[in-house]
Amino acid sequence: MYNKISIIIPTYNEAGNIREAIACTQPSTNVELIVVDGGSQDDTVTIAESLNVKVITSAPGRATQMNTGAMAASGDILLFLHADTRLPPGFDGMIRTAVQQPQMVAGAFALQINATLWTLRWVEKGVNWRSRFCQMPYGDQAIFLTAEVFDQVGHFPDLPIMEDFELIRRLQSIGKIIIIPVPVITSARRWLQKGVFYTTILNQIVITAYLLGISPKRIRRWYRR
């Protein structure tokens, strides 16, 4: 019987988000929170420490930070939560039920984007279709799995981008990925900054480039530009 859930939140300059990220994990039972900061220059660490959660530091990089958090975790289940994603009420019970399903190796939630643009409703539909039928959720959908399976697949690969994509590909080879139909709510900031159409196309280019074997370091440079 899997019981304790360790929620790992990687942060870098998330002072505007970390308080709500921590708040969305309550109420819950038998859950520990670990904030892994990658060198924030703002008040992220101060805010997190004031809320009585475990805060550790690591070298920057989401994969590195999440792996560091997993090593410090004491739960049987690991939940990786982006600082700008909000969990639904009752998430802990949903996760504990999901991990009991036969052949299940990992899971995630459906996605809702926190903005009213009608174009984002189509993005949500595409994400949720891909997640359900291709068993390919991304990191902003709050990926969870048991600590045992996480060790089995070798943790997040040490990549500067696409670490969640590659982890899910490895997990697909050993079992079933469950998508909980209740959505998490994630920030629209990356779609709003670059535009919905441009961001959607850019994401597909990044995936294609990665699958064609282009260096993740080069892909990250493209993406940041």
mmCIF file of C-alpha atoms in Angstrom:
data_model
loop_
_atom_site.group_PDB
_atom_site.id
_atom_site.type_symbol
_atom_site.label_atom_id
_atom_site.label_comp_id
_atom_site.label_asym_id
_atom_site.label_seq_id
_atom_site.Cartn_x
_atom_site.Cartn_y
_atom_site.Cartn_z
ATOM 1 C CA MET A 1 0.000 0.000 0.000
ATOM 2 C CA TYR A 2 1.520 3.297 -1.137
ATOM 3 C CA ASN A 3 0.902 6.069 1.338
ATOM 4 C CA LYS A 4 3.227 9.041 1.771
ATOM 5 C CA ILE A 5 3.467 11.531 -1.101
ATOM 6 C CA SER A 6 6.539 13.728 -1.505
ATOM 7 C CA ILE A 7 5.773 16.852 -3.559
ATOM 8 C CA ILE A 8 8.888 18.265 -5.189
ATOM 9 C CA ILE A 9 8.724 21.855 -6.463
ATOM 10 C CA PRO A 10 11.726 23.113 -8.472
ATOM 11 C CA THR A 11 12.040 26.903 -8.320
ATOM 12 C CA TYR A 12 14.015 29.710 -9.855
ATOM 13 C CA ASN A 13 12.775 33.252 -9.193
ATOM 14 C CA GLU A 14 9.219 32.114 -8.393
ATOM 15 C CA ALA A 15 8.422 34.593 -5.591
ATOM 16 C CA GLY A 16 5.158 35.439 -7.348
ATOM 17 C CA ASN A 17 4.057 31.808 -7.503
ATOM 18 C CA ILE A 18 5.536 29.812 -4.650
ATOM 19 C CA ARG A 19 3.020 30.821 -1.980
ATOM 20 C CA GLU A 20 0.042 29.652 -4.078
ATOM 21 C CA ALA A 21 1.908 26.534 -5.199
ATOM 22 C CA ILE A 22 2.377 25.506 -1.577
ATOM 23 C CA ALA A 23 -1.183 26.506 -0.646
ATOM 24 C CA CYS A 24 -2.687 24.262 -3.352
ATOM 25 C CA THR A 25 -1.213 21.211 -1.637
ATOM 26 C CA GLN A 26 -3.482 21.760 1.398
ATOM 27 C CA PRO A 27 -5.551 20.223 2.784
ATOM 28 C CA SER A 28 -3.953 16.820 2.250
ATOM 29 C CA THR A 29 -2.881 13.854 4.338
ATOM 30 C CA ASN A 30 0.549 12.294 4.785
ATOM 31 C CA VAL A 31 2.228 14.641 2.335
ATOM 32 C CA GLU A 32 5.653 16.287 2.530
ATOM 33 C CA LEU A 33 6.713 19.335 0.508
ATOM 34 C CA ILE A 34 10.226 19.882 -0.759
ATOM 35 C CA VAL A 35 11.112 23.127 -2.533
ATOM 36 C CA VAL A 36 14.344 22.779 -4.497
ATOM 37 C CA ASP A 37 15.732 26.173 -5.409
ATOM 38 C CA GLY A 38 18.228 26.643 -8.200
ATOM 39 C CA GLY A 39 19.678 29.976 -7.075
ATOM 40 C CA SER A 40 16.758 32.414 -7.061
ATOM 41 C CA GLN A 41 17.648 36.113 -6.880
ATOM 42 C CA ASP A 42 14.237 37.082 -5.508
ATOM 43 C CA ASP A 43 12.336 36.152 -2.318
ATOM 44 C CA THR A 44 11.390 32.613 -3.367
ATOM 45 C CA VAL A 45 13.426 30.904 -0.644
ATOM 46 C CA THR A 46 12.411 33.370 2.080
ATOM 47 C CA ILE A 47 8.715 32.909 1.304
ATOM 48 C CA ALA A 48 8.965 29.111 1.167
ATOM 49 C CA GLU A 49 10.865 28.936 4.460
ATOM 50 C CA SER A 50 8.287 31.184 6.123
ATOM 51 C CA LEU A 51 5.618 28.606 5.239
ATOM 52 C CA ASN A 52 7.427 25.840 7.141
ATOM 53 C CA VAL A 53 8.225 23.601 4.188
ATOM 54 C CA LYS A 54 11.525 21.889 3.539
ATOM 55 C CA VAL A 55 13.759 24.035 1.320
ATOM 56 C CA ILE A 56 16.969 22.754 -0.214
ATOM 57 C CA THR A 57 19.252 24.226 -2.854
ATOM 58 C CA SER A 58 20.895 22.630 -5.840
ATOM 59 C CA ALA A 59 22.655 23.520 -9.044
ATOM 60 C CA PRO A 60 20.222 25.194 -11.469
ATOM 61 C CA GLY A 61 18.337 23.173 -14.053
ATOM 62 C CA ARG A 62 14.917 21.615 -13.641
ATOM 63 C CA ALA A 63 16.106 18.016 -14.086
ATOM 64 C CA THR A 64 18.926 18.478 -11.580
ATOM 65 C CA GLN A 65 16.627 20.169 -9.079
ATOM 66 C CA MET A 66 13.919 17.510 -9.324
ATOM 67 C CA ASN A 67 16.444 14.692 -8.974
ATOM 68 C CA THR A 68 17.936 16.432 -5.944
ATOM 69 C CA GLY A 69 14.470 16.723 -4.411
ATOM 70 C CA ALA A 70 13.742 13.067 -5.078
ATOM 71 C CA MET A 71 16.933 12.046 -3.278
ATOM 72 C CA ALA A 72 15.817 14.032 -0.214
ATOM 73 C CA ALA A 73 12.250 12.687 -0.297
ATOM 74 C CA SER A 74 10.904 10.150 2.176
ATOM 75 C CA GLY A 75 7.618 9.335 0.410
ATOM 76 C CA ASP A 76 6.740 6.159 -1.484
ATOM 77 C CA ILE A 77 5.170 8.380 -4.186
ATOM 78 C CA LEU A 78 6.916 11.318 -5.865
ATOM 79 C CA LEU A 79 4.899 14.197 -7.338
ATOM 80 C CA PHE A 80 6.780 16.768 -9.412
ATOM 81 C CA LEU A 81 4.969 20.105 -9.340
ATOM 82 C CA HIS A 82 5.916 23.180 -11.350
ATOM 83 C CA ALA A 83 5.674 26.368 -9.308
ATOM 84 C CA ASP A 84 3.093 27.852 -11.694
ATOM 85 C CA THR A 85 0.794 24.803 -11.665
ATOM 86 C CA ARG A 86 -2.035 24.328 -9.134
ATOM 87 C CA LEU A 87 -3.224 20.937 -7.945
ATOM 88 C CA PRO A 88 -6.966 20.158 -7.677
ATOM 89 C CA PRO A 89 -8.623 19.558 -4.297
ATOM 90 C CA GLY A 90 -8.350 15.900 -3.309
ATOM 91 C CA PHE A 91 -5.274 15.329 -5.474
ATOM 92 C CA ASP A 92 -3.691 13.092 -2.846
ATOM 93 C CA GLY A 93 -6.557 10.592 -2.828
ATOM 94 C CA MET A 94 -6.681 10.567 -6.626
ATOM 95 C CA ILE A 95 -2.976 9.807 -6.827
ATOM 96 C CA ARG A 96 -3.124 7.028 -4.241
ATOM 97 C CA THR A 97 -5.990 5.424 -6.168
ATOM 98 C CA ALA A 98 -4.171 5.770 -9.503
ATOM 99 C CA VAL A 99 -0.958 4.104 -8.365
ATOM 100 C CA GLN A 100 -2.911 0.977 -7.389
ATOM 101 C CA GLN A 101 -4.016 0.322 -10.975
ATOM 102 C CA PRO A 102 -2.535 -2.739 -12.726
ATOM 103 C CA GLN A 103 0.492 -2.117 -14.974
ATOM 104 C CA MET A 104 0.536 1.560 -13.929
ATOM 105 C CA VAL A 105 4.058 3.031 -13.771
ATOM 106 C CA ALA A 106 3.293 6.779 -13.693
ATOM 107 C CA GLY A 107 0.516 9.289 -13.974
ATOM 108 C CA ALA A 108 -0.382 12.930 -14.445
ATOM 109 C CA PHE A 109 -3.442 15.165 -14.527
ATOM 110 C CA ALA A 110 -5.446 16.670 -17.353
ATOM 111 C CA LEU A 111 -4.536 20.285 -18.118
ATOM 112 C CA GLN A 112 -6.398 23.570 -17.798
ATOM 113 C CA ILE A 113 -4.676 26.854 -18.719
ATOM 114 C CA ASN A 114 -5.427 29.864 -16.552
ATOM 115 C CA ALA A 115 -6.558 32.396 -19.174
ATOM 116 C CA THR A 116 -9.767 33.119 -21.059
ATOM 117 C CA LEU A 117 -8.420 33.150 -24.661
ATOM 118 C CA TRP A 118 -10.510 30.808 -26.821
ATOM 119 C CA THR A 119 -7.337 29.661 -28.604
ATOM 120 C CA LEU A 120 -6.078 28.217 -25.319
ATOM 121 C CA ARG A 121 -9.153 25.988 -25.138
ATOM 122 C CA TRP A 122 -7.889 24.338 -28.332
ATOM 123 C CA VAL A 123 -4.429 23.983 -26.801
ATOM 124 C CA GLU A 124 -6.018 22.267 -23.798
ATOM 125 C CA LYS A 125 -7.953 19.900 -26.058
ATOM 126 C CA GLY A 126 -4.777 18.995 -27.917
ATOM 127 C CA VAL A 127 -2.800 18.437 -24.724
ATOM 128 C CA ASN A 128 -5.511 16.316 -23.160
ATOM 129 C CA TRP A 129 -5.979 14.257 -26.313
ATOM 130 C CA ARG A 130 -2.219 13.632 -26.559
ATOM 131 C CA SER A 131 -2.002 12.753 -22.869
ATOM 132 C CA ARG A 132 -4.902 10.334 -22.932
ATOM 133 C CA PHE A 133 -4.375 8.541 -26.248
ATOM 134 C CA CYS A 134 -0.590 8.779 -26.601
ATOM 135 C CA GLN A 135 0.146 8.493 -22.858
ATOM 136 C CA MET A 136 2.454 11.515 -23.182
ATOM 137 C CA PRO A 137 1.859 14.101 -20.446
ATOM 138 C CA TYR A 138 4.363 16.911 -19.893
ATOM 139 C CA GLY A 139 5.792 18.386 -16.728
ATOM 140 C CA ASP A 140 3.161 21.082 -16.261
ATOM 141 C CA GLN A 141 0.594 18.290 -15.732
ATOM 142 C CA ALA A 142 2.126 17.273 -12.371
ATOM 143 C CA ILE A 143 3.780 13.948 -13.176
ATOM 144 C CA PHE A 144 3.747 11.384 -10.366
ATOM 145 C CA LEU A 145 5.180 7.902 -9.883
ATOM 146 C CA THR A 146 6.469 5.686 -7.119
ATOM 147 C CA ALA A 147 9.982 6.216 -5.799
ATOM 148 C CA GLU A 148 10.698 2.595 -6.752
ATOM 149 C CA VAL A 149 9.827 3.156 -10.412
ATOM 150 C CA PHE A 150 11.692 6.478 -10.446
ATOM 151 C CA ASP A 151 14.846 4.648 -9.368
ATOM 152 C CA GLN A 152 14.167 1.904 -11.900
ATOM 153 C CA VAL A 153 14.127 4.312 -14.875
ATOM 154 C CA GLY A 154 17.184 6.182 -13.675
ATOM 155 C CA HIS A 155 15.572 9.482 -12.606
ATOM 156 C CA PHE A 156 15.166 12.511 -14.877
ATOM 157 C CA PRO A 157 17.827 12.491 -17.604
ATOM 158 C CA ASP A 158 20.428 15.232 -17.203
ATOM 159 C CA LEU A 159 19.139 17.395 -20.046
ATOM 160 C CA PRO A 160 18.774 21.198 -20.247
ATOM 161 C CA ILE A 161 15.361 20.773 -21.922
ATOM 162 C CA MET A 162 12.954 17.889 -22.703
ATOM 163 C CA GLU A 163 13.723 16.101 -19.423
ATOM 164 C CA ASP A 164 10.025 15.378 -18.817
ATOM 165 C CA PHE A 165 9.501 14.179 -22.403
ATOM 166 C CA GLU A 166 12.412 11.744 -22.164
ATOM 167 C CA LEU A 167 11.358 10.460 -18.731
ATOM 168 C CA ILE A 168 7.865 9.696 -20.038
ATOM 169 C CA ARG A 169 9.304 7.920 -23.088
ATOM 170 C CA ARG A 170 11.312 5.667 -20.771
ATOM 171 C CA LEU A 171 8.282 5.015 -18.593
ATOM 172 C CA GLN A 172 6.137 4.118 -21.627
ATOM 173 C CA SER A 173 8.499 1.235 -22.353
ATOM 174 C CA ILE A 174 7.806 -0.450 -19.017
ATOM 175 C CA GLY A 175 4.125 0.135 -18.291
ATOM 176 C CA LYS A 176 0.978 2.237 -18.431
ATOM 177 C CA ILE A 177 0.708 5.975 -17.795
ATOM 178 C CA ILE A 178 -2.551 7.039 -16.164
ATOM 179 C CA ILE A 179 -4.135 10.430 -16.844
ATOM 180 C CA ILE A 180 -6.426 11.615 -14.061
ATOM 181 C CA PRO A 181 -9.298 13.458 -15.823
ATOM 182 C CA VAL A 182 -9.518 16.183 -13.169
ATOM 183 C CA PRO A 183 -7.238 19.013 -14.378
ATOM 184 C CA VAL A 184 -4.420 20.884 -12.777
ATOM 185 C CA ILE A 185 -4.473 24.595 -13.570
ATOM 186 C CA THR A 186 -1.292 26.001 -15.058
ATOM 187 C CA SER A 187 -0.191 29.548 -15.773
ATOM 188 C CA ALA A 188 -0.700 30.936 -19.277
ATOM 189 C CA ARG A 189 2.447 33.061 -19.041
ATOM 190 C CA ARG A 190 4.509 31.279 -21.687
ATOM 191 C CA TRP A 191 1.645 31.335 -24.193
ATOM 192 C CA LEU A 192 0.879 34.972 -23.462
ATOM 193 C CA GLN A 193 4.518 36.076 -23.677
ATOM 194 C CA LYS A 194 5.159 34.623 -27.124
ATOM 195 C CA GLY A 195 1.646 34.213 -28.491
ATOM 196 C CA VAL A 196 -0.482 31.074 -28.539
ATOM 197 C CA PHE A 197 0.143 30.117 -32.176
ATOM 198 C CA TYR A 198 3.878 30.823 -32.050
ATOM 199 C CA THR A 199 4.332 28.924 -28.765
ATOM 200 C CA THR A 200 2.384 25.912 -30.045
ATOM 201 C CA ILE A 201 4.411 25.731 -33.264
ATOM 202 C CA LEU A 202 7.679 26.270 -31.382
ATOM 203 C CA ASN A 203 6.862 23.395 -29.027
ATOM 204 C CA GLN A 204 6.299 21.055 -31.976
ATOM 205 C CA ILE A 205 9.569 22.145 -33.587
ATOM 206 C CA VAL A 206 11.419 21.477 -30.341
ATOM 207 C CA ILE A 207 9.963 17.969 -30.061
ATOM 208 C CA THR A 208 10.767 17.192 -33.712
ATOM 209 C CA ALA A 209 14.319 18.495 -33.334
ATOM 210 C CA TYR A 210 14.837 16.371 -30.239
ATOM 211 C CA LEU A 211 13.539 13.233 -31.941
ATOM 212 C CA LEU A 212 15.859 13.940 -34.891
ATOM 213 C CA GLY A 213 18.802 13.876 -32.509
ATOM 214 C CA ILE A 214 19.658 17.568 -32.365
ATOM 215 C CA SER A 215 21.575 18.493 -29.225
ATOM 216 C CA PRO A 216 19.295 19.542 -26.322
ATOM 217 C CA LYS A 217 21.718 22.398 -25.598
ATOM 218 C CA ARG A 218 21.195 23.756 -29.098
ATOM 219 C CA ILE A 219 17.429 23.271 -28.811
ATOM 220 C CA ARG A 220 17.373 25.224 -25.550
ATOM 221 C CA ARG A 221 19.225 28.121 -27.199
ATOM 222 C CA TRP A 222 16.597 28.189 -29.954
ATOM 223 C CA TYR A 223 13.769 28.018 -27.446
ATOM 224 C CA ARG A 224 15.108 30.826 -25.279
ATOM 225 C CA ARG A 225 15.538 33.075 -28.256
#
